[in-house]
Short mmCIF file of N, CA, C and O in Angstrom, two decimals:
data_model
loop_
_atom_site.label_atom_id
_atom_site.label_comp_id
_atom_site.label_asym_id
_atom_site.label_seq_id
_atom_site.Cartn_x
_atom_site.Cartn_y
_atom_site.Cartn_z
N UNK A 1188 -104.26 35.29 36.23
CA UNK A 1188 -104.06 36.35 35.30
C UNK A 1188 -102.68 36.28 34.67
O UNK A 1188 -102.51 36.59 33.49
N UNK A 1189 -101.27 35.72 35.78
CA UNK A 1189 -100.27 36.03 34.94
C UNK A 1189 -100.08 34.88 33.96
O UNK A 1189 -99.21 34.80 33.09
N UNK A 1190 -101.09 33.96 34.25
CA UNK A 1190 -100.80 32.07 33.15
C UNK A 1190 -102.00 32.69 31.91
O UNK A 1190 -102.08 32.17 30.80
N UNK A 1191 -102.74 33.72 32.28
CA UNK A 1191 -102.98 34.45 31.02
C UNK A 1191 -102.85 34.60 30.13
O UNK A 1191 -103.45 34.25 29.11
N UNK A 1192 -101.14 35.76 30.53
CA UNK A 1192 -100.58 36.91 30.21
C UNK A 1192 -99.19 35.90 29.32
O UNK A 1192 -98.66 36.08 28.22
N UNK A 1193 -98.97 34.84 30.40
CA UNK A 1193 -98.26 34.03 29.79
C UNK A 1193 -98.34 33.29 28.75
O UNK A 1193 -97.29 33.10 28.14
N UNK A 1194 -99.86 32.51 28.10
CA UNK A 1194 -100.18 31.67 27.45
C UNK A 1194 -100.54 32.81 26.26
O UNK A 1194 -100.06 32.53 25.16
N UNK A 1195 -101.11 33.72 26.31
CA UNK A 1195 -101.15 35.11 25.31
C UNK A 1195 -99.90 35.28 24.66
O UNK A 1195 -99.72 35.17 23.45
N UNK A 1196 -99.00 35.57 25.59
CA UNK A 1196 -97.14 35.83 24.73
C UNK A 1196 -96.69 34.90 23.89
O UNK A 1196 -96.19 34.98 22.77
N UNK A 1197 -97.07 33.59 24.93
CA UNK A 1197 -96.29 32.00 24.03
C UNK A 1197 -97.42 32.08 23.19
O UNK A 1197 -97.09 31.21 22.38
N UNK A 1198 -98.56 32.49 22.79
CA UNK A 1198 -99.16 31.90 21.55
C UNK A 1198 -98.89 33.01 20.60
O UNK A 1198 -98.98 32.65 19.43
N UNK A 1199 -98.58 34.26 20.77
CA UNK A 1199 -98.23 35.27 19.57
C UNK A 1199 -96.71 35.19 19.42
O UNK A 1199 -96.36 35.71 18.36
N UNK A 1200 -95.87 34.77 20.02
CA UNK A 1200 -94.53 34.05 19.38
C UNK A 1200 -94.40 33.10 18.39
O UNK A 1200 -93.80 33.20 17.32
N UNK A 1201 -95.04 32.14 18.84
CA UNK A 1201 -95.60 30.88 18.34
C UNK A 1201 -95.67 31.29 16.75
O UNK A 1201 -94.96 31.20 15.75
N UNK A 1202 -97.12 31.87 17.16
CA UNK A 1202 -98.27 32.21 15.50
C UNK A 1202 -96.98 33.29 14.69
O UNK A 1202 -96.83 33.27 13.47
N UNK A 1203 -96.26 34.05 15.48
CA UNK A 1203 -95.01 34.80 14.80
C UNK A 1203 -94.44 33.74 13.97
O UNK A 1203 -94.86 33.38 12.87
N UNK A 1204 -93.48 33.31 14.58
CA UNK A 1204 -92.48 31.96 14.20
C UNK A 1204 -93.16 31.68 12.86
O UNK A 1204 -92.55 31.92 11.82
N UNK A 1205 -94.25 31.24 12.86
CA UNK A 1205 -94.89 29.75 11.83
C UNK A 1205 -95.08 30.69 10.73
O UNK A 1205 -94.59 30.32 9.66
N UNK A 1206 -95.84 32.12 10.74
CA UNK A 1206 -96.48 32.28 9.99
C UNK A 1206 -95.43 32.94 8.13
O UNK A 1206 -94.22 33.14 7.98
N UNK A 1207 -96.06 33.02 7.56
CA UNK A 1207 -94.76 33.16 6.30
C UNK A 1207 -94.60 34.64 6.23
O UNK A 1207 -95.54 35.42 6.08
N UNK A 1208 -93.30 34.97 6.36
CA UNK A 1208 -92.68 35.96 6.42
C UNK A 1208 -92.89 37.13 4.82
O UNK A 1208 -93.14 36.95 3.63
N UNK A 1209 -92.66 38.10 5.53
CA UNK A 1209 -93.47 39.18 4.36
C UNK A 1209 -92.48 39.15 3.11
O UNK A 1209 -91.27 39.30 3.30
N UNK A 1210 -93.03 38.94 1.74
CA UNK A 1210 -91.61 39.62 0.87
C UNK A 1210 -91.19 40.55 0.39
O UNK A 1210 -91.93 41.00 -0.49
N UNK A 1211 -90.43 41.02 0.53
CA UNK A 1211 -90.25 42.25 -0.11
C UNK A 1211 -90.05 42.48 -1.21
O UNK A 1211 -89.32 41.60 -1.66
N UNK A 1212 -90.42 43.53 -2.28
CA UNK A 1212 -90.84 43.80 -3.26
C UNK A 1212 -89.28 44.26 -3.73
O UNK A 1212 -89.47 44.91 -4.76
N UNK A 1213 -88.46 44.24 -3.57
CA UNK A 1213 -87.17 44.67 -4.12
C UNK A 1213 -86.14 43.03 -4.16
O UNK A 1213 -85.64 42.50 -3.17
N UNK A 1214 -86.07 42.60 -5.41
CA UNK A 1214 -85.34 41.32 -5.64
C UNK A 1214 -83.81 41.46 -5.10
O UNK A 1214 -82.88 42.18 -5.47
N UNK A 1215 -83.91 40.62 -4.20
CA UNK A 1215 -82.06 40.41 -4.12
C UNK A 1215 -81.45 39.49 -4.51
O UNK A 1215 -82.03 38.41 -4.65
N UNK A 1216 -80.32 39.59 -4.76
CA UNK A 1216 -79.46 38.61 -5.25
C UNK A 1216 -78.52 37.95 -4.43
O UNK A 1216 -77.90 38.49 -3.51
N UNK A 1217 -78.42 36.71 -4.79
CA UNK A 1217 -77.34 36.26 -3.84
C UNK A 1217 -75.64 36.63 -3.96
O UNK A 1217 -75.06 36.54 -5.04
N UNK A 1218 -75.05 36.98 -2.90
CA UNK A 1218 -73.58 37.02 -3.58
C UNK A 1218 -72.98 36.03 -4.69
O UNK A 1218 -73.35 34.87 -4.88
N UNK A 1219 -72.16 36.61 -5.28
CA UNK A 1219 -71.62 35.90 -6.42
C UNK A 1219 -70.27 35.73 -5.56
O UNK A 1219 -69.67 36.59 -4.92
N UNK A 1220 -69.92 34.16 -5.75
CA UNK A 1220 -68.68 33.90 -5.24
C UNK A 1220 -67.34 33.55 -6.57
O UNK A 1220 -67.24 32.52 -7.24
N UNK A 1221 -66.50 34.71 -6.62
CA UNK A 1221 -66.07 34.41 -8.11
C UNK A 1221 -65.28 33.39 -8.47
O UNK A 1221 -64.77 33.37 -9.59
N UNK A 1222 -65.03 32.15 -7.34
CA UNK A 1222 -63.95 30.90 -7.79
C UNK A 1222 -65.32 29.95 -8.61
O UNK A 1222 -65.04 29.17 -9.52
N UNK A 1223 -66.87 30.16 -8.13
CA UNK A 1223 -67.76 30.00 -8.92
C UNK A 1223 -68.00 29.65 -10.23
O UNK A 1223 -68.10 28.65 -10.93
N UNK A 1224 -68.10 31.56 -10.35
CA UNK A 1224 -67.72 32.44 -11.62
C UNK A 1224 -66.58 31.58 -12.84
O UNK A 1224 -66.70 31.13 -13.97
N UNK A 1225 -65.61 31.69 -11.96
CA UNK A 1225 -64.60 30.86 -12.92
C UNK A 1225 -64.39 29.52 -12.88
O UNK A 1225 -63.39 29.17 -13.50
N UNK A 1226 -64.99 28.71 -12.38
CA UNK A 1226 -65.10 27.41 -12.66
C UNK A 1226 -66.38 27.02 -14.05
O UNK A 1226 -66.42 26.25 -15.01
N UNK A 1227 -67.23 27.98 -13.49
CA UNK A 1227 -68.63 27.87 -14.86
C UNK A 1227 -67.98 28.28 -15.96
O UNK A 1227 -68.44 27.89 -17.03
N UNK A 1228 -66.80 29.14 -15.96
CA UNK A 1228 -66.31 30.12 -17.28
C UNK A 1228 -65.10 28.88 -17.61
O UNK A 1228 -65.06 28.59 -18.81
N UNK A 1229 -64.36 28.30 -16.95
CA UNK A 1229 -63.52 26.99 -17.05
C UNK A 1229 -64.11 25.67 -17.72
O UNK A 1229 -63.53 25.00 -18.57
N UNK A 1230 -65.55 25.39 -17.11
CA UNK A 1230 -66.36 24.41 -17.94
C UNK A 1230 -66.53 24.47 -18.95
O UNK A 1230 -66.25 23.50 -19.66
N UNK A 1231 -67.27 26.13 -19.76
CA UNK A 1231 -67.69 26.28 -20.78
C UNK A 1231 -66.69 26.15 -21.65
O UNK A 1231 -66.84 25.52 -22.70
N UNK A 1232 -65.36 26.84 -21.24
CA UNK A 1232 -64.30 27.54 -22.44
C UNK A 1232 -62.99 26.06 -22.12
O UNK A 1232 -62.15 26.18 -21.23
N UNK A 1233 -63.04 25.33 -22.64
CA UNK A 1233 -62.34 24.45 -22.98
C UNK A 1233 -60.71 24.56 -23.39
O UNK A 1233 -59.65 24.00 -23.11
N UNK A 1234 -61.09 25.42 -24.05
CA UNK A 1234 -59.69 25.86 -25.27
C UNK A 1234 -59.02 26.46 -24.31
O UNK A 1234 -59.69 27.10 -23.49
N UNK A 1235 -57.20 26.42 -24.11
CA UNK A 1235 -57.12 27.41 -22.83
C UNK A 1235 -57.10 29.42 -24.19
O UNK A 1235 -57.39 29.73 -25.34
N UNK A 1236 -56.65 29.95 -23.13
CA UNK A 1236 -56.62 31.34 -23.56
C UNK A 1236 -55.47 31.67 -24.74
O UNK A 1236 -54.62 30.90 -25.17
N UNK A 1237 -55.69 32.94 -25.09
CA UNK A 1237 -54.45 32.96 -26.65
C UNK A 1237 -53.40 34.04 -25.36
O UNK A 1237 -53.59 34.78 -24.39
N UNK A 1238 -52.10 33.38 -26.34
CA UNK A 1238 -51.08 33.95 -25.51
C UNK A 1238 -50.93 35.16 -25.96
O UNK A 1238 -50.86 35.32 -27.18
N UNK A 1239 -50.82 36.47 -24.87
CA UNK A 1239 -50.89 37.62 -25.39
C UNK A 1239 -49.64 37.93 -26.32
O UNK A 1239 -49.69 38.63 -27.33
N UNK A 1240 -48.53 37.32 -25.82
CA UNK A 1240 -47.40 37.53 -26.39
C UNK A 1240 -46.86 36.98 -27.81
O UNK A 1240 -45.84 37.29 -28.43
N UNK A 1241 -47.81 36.12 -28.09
CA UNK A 1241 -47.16 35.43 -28.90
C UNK A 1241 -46.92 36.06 -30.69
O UNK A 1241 -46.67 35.47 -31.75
N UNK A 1242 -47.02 36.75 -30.52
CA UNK A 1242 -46.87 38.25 -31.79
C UNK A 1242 -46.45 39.12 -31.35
O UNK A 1242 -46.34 40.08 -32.10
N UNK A 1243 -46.04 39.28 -30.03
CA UNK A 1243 -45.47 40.89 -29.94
C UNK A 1243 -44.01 41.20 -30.54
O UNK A 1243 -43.06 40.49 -30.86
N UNK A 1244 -44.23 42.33 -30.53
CA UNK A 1244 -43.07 42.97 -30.94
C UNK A 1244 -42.01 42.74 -30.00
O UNK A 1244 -42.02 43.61 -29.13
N UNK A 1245 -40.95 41.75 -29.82
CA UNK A 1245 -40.32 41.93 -28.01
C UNK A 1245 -38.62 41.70 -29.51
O UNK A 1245 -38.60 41.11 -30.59
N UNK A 1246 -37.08 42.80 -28.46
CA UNK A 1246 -36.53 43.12 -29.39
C UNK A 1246 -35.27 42.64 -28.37
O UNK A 1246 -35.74 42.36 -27.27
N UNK A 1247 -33.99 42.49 -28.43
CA UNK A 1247 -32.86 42.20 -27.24
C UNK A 1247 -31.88 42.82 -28.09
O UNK A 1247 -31.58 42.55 -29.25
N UNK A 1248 -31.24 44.09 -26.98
CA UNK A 1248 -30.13 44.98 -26.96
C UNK A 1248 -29.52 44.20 -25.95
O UNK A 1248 -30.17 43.86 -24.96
N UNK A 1249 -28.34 43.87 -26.09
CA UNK A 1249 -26.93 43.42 -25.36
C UNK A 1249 -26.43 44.98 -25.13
O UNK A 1249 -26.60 45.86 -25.96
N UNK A 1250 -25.79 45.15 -23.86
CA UNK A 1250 -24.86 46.10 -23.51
C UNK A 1250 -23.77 45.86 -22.53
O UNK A 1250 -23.88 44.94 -21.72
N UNK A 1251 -22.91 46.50 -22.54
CA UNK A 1251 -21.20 46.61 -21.86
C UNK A 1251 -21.41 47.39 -20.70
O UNK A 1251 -21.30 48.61 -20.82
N UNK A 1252 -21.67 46.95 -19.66
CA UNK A 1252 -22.10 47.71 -18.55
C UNK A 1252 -21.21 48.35 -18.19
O UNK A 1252 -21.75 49.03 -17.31
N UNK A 1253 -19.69 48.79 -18.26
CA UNK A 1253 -18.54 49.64 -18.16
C UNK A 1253 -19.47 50.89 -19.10
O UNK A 1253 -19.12 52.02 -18.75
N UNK A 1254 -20.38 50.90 -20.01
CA UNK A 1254 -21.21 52.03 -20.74
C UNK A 1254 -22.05 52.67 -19.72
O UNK A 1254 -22.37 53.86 -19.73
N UNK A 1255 -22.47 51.58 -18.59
CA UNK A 1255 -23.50 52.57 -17.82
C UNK A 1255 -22.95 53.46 -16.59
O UNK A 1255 -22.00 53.09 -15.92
N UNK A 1256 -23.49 54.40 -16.40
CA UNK A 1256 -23.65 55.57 -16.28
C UNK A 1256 -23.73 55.20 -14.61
O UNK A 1256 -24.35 56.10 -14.04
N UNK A 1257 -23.30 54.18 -13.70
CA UNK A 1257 -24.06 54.03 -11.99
C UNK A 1257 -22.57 53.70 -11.43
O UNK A 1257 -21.55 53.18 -11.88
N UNK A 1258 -23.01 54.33 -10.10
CA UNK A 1258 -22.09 53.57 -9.33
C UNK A 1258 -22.37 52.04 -9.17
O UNK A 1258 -23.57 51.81 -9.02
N UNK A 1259 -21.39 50.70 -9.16
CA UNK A 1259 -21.24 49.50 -8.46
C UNK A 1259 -22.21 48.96 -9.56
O UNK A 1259 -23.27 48.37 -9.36
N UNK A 1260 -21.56 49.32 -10.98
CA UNK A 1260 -22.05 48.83 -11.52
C UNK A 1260 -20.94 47.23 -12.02
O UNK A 1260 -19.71 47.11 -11.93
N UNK A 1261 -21.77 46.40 -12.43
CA UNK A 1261 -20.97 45.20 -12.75
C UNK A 1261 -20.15 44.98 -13.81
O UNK A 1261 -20.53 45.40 -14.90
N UNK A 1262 -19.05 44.37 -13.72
CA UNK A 1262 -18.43 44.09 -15.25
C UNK A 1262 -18.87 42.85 -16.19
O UNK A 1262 -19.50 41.92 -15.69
N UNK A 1263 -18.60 42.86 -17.30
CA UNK A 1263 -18.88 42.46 -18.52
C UNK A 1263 -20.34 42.80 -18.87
O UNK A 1263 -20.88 43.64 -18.14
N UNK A 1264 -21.07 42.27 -19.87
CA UNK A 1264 -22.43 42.57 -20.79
C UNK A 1264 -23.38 41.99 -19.74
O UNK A 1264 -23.30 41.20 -18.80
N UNK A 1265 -24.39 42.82 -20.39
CA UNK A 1265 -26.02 42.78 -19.62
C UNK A 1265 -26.82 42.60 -20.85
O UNK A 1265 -26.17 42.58 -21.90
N UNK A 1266 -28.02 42.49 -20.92
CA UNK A 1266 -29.22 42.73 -21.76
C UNK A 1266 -30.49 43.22 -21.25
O UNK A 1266 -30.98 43.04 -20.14
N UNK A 1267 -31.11 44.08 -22.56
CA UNK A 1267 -32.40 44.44 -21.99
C UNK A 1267 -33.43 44.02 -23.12
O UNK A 1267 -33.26 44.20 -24.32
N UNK A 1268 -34.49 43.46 -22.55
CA UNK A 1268 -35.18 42.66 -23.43
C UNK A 1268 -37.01 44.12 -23.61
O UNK A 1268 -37.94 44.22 -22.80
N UNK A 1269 -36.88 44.65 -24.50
CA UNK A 1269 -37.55 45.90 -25.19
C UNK A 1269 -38.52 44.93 -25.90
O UNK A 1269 -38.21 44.07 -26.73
N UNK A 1270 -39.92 45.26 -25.37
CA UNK A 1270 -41.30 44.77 -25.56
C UNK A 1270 -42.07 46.17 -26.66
O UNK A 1270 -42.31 47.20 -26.05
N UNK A 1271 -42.33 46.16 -27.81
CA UNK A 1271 -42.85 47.67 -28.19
C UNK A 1271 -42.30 48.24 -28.04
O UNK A 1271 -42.89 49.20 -27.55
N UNK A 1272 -40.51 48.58 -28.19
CA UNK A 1272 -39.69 49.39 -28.10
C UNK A 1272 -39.55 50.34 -26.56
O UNK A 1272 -38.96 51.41 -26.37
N UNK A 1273 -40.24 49.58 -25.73
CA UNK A 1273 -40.46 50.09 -24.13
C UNK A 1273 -39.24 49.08 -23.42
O UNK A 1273 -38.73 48.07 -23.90
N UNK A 1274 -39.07 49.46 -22.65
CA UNK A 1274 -37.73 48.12 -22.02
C UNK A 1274 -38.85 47.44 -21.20
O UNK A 1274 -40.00 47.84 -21.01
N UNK A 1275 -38.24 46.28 -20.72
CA UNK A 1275 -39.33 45.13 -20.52
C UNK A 1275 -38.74 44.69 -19.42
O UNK A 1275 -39.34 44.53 -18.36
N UNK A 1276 -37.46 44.44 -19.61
CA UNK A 1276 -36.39 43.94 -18.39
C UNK A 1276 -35.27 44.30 -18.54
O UNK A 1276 -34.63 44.25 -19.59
N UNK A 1277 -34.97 44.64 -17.64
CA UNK A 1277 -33.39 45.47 -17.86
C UNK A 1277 -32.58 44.33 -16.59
O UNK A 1277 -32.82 44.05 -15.41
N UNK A 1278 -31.27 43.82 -17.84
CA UNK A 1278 -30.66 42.92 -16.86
C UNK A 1278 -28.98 43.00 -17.08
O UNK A 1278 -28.31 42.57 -18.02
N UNK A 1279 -28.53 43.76 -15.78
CA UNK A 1279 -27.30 44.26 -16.32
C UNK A 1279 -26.19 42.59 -15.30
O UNK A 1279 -25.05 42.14 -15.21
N UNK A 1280 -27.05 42.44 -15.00
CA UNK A 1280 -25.57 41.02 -14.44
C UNK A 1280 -26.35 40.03 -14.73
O UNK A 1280 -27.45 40.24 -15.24
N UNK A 1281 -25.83 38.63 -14.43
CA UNK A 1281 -25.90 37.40 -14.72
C UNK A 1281 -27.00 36.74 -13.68
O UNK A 1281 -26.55 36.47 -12.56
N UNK A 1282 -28.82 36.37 -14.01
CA UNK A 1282 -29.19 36.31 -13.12
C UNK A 1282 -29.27 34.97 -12.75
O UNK A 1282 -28.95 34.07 -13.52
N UNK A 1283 -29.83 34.69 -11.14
CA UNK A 1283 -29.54 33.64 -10.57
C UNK A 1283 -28.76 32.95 -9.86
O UNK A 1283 -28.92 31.81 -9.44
N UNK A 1284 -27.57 33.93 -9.67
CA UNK A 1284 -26.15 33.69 -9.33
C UNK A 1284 -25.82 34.95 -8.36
O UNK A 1284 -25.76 36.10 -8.80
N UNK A 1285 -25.58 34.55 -6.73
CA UNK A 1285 -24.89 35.41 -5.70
C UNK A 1285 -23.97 35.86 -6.57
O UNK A 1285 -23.27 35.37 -7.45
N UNK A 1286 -24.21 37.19 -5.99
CA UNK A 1286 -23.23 38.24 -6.80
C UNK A 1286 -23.62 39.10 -7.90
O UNK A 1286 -24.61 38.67 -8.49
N UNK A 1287 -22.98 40.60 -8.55
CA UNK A 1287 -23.17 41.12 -9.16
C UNK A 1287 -22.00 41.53 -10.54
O UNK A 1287 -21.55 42.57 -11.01
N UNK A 1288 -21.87 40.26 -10.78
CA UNK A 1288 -21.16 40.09 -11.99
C UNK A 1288 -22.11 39.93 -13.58
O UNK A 1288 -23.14 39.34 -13.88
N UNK A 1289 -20.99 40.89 -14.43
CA UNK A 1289 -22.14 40.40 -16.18
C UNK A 1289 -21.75 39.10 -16.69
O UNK A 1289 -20.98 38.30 -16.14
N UNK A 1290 -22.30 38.98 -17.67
CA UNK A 1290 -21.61 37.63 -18.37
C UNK A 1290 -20.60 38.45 -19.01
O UNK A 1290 -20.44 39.64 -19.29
N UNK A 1291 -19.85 37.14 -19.13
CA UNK A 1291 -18.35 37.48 -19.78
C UNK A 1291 -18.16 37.93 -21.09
O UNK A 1291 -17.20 38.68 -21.32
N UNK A 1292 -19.28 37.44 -22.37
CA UNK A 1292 -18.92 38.12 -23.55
C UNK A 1292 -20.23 38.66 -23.94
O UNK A 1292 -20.98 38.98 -23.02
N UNK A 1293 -20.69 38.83 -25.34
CA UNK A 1293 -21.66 39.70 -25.63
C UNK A 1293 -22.64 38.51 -26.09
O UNK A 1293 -23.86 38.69 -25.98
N UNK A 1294 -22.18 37.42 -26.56
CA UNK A 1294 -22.30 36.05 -27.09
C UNK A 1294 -23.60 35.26 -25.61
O UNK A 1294 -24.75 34.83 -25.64
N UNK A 1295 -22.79 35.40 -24.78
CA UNK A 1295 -23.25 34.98 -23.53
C UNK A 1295 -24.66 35.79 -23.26
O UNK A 1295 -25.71 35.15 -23.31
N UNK A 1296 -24.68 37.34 -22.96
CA UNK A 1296 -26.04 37.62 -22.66
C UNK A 1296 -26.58 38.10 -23.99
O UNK A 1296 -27.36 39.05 -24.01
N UNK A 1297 -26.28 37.60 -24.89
CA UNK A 1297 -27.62 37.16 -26.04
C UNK A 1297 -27.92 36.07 -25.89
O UNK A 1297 -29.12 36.03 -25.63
N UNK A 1298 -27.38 34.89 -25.93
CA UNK A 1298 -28.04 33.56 -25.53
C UNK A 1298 -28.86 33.95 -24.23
O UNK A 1298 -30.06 33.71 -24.41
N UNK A 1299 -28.72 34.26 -23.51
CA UNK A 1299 -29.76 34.43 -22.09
C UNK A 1299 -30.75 34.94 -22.55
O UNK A 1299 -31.79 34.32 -22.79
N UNK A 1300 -30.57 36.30 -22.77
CA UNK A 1300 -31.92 37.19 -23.40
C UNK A 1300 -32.57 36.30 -24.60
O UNK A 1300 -33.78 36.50 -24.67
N UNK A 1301 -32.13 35.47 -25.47
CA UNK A 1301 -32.88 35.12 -26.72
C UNK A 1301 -33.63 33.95 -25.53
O UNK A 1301 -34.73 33.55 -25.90
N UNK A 1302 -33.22 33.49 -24.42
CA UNK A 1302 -33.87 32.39 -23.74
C UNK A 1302 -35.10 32.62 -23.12
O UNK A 1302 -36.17 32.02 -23.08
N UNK A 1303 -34.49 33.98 -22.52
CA UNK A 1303 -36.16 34.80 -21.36
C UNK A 1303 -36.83 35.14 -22.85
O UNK A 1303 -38.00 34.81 -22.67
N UNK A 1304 -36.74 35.56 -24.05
CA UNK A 1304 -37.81 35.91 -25.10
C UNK A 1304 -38.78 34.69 -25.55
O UNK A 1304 -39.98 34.67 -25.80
N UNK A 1305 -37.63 33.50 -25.56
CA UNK A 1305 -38.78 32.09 -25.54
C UNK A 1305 -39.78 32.03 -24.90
O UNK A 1305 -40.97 31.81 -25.15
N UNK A 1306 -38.98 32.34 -23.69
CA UNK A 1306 -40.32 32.14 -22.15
C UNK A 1306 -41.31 32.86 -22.39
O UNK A 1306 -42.37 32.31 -22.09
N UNK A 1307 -41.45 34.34 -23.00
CA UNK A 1307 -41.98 35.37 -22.77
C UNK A 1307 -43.21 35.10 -24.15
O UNK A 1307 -44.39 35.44 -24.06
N UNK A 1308 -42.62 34.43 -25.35
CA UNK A 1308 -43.24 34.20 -26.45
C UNK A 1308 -44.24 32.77 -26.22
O UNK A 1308 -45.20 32.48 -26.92
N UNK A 1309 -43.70 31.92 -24.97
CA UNK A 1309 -44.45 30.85 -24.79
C UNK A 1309 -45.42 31.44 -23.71
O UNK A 1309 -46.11 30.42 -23.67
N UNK A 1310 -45.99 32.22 -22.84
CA UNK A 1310 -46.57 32.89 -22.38
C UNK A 1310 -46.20 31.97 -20.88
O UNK A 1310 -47.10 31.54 -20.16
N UNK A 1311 -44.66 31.77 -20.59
CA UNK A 1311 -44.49 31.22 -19.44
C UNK A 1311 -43.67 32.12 -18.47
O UNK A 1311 -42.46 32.13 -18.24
N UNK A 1312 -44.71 32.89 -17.96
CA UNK A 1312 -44.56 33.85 -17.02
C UNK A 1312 -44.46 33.71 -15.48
O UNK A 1312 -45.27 32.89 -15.05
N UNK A 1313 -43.72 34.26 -14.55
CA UNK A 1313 -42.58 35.58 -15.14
C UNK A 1313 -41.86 34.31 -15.88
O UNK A 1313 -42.10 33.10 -15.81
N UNK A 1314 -40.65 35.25 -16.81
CA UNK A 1314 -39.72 34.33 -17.49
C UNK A 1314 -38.18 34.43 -17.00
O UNK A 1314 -37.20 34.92 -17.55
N UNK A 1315 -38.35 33.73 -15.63
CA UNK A 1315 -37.34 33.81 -14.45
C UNK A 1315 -36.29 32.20 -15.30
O UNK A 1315 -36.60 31.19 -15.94
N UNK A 1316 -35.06 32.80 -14.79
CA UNK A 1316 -34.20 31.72 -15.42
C UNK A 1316 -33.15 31.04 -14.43
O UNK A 1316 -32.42 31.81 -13.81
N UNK A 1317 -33.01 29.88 -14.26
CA UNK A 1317 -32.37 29.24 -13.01
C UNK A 1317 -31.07 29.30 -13.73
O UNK A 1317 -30.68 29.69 -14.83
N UNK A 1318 -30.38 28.52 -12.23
CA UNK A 1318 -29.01 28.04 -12.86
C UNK A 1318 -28.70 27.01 -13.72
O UNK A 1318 -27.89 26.96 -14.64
N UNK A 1319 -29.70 25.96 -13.14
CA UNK A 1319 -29.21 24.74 -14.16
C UNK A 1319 -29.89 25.06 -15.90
O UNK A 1319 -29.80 24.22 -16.80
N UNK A 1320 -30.51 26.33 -16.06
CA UNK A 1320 -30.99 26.31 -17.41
C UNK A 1320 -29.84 27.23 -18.02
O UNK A 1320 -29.33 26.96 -19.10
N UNK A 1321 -29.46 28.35 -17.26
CA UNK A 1321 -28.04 28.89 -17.36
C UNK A 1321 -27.03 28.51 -18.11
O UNK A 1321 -26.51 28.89 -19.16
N UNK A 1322 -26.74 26.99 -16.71
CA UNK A 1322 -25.64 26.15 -16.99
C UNK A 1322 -26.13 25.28 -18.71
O UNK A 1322 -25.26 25.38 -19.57
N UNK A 1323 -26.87 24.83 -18.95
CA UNK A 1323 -27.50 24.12 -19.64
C UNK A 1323 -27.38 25.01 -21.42
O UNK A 1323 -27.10 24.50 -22.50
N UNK A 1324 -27.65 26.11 -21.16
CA UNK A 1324 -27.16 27.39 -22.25
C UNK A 1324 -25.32 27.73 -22.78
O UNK A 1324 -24.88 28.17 -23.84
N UNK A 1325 -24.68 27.32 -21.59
CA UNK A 1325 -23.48 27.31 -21.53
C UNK A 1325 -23.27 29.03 -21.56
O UNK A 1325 -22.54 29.70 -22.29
N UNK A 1326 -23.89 29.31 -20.85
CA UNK A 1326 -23.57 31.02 -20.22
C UNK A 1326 -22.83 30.94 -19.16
O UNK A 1326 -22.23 32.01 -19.15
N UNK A 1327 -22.45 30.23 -18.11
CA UNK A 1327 -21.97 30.69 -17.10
C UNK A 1327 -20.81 30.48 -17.22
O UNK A 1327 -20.18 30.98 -16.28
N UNK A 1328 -19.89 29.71 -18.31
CA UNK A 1328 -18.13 29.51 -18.47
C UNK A 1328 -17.95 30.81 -18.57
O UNK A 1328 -16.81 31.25 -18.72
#
């Protein structure tokens, strides 16, 4: 009786297993994996993208940071580079360089600022500026 009971179980497991599973009437989808997504959207679109910046309105005020208004604030000129008349970057010392010193004349952080507006107009973001491009500007004498 129990080689029965046994051969009964193993054959409705069995006939379980094999037989084709019910479908359900509600379609699913498979996850979308989006590096996918953007490789199919990379194939199609060839051209790269339009630079958002490359028409904006972006404007550079030089200022005398002895004008601002903070404690430990730095000496000589800063610039702030005004996107749509909104400030965009506000840069009151000389960046890239230990320490919180401005550039020395007004000459100096306009050449910087007219440099980060290149970056910003070439859509080469962020538009972070080293030393040797600095040095290379002749801002840091």
């Amino acid at each position: 009786m129990k080689k029965g009971l046994f051969f009964l179980a193993l054959a409705f497991i069995m006939g379980s297993c094999s037989s084709p599973k019910r479908e359900d009437k509600t379609e699913k989808k498979d996850p979308v994996d989006p590096n996918q997504e953007m490789e199919k959207k990379m194939k199609t679109d060839n051209k790269p993208a339009e630079n958002p910046y490359k028409n904006a309105k972006i404007d550079v005020k030089v200022f005398n940071n002895d004008s601002l208004q903070q404690e430990n604030n730095p000496h000589g000129y800063g610039y702030d580079v005004l996107m749509y008349d909104a400030n965009y970057i506000h840069q009151p010392n000389i960046p890239a360089i230990n320490g919180n010193r401005g550039f020395h004349t007004r000459e100096q952080a306009r050449t910087a600022a007219e440099f980060v507006v290149y970056k910003i107009r070439n859509n080469i973001m962020p538009p972070r500026v080293d030393v040797r491009e600095l040095d290379s500007l002749g801002v840091l004498k």
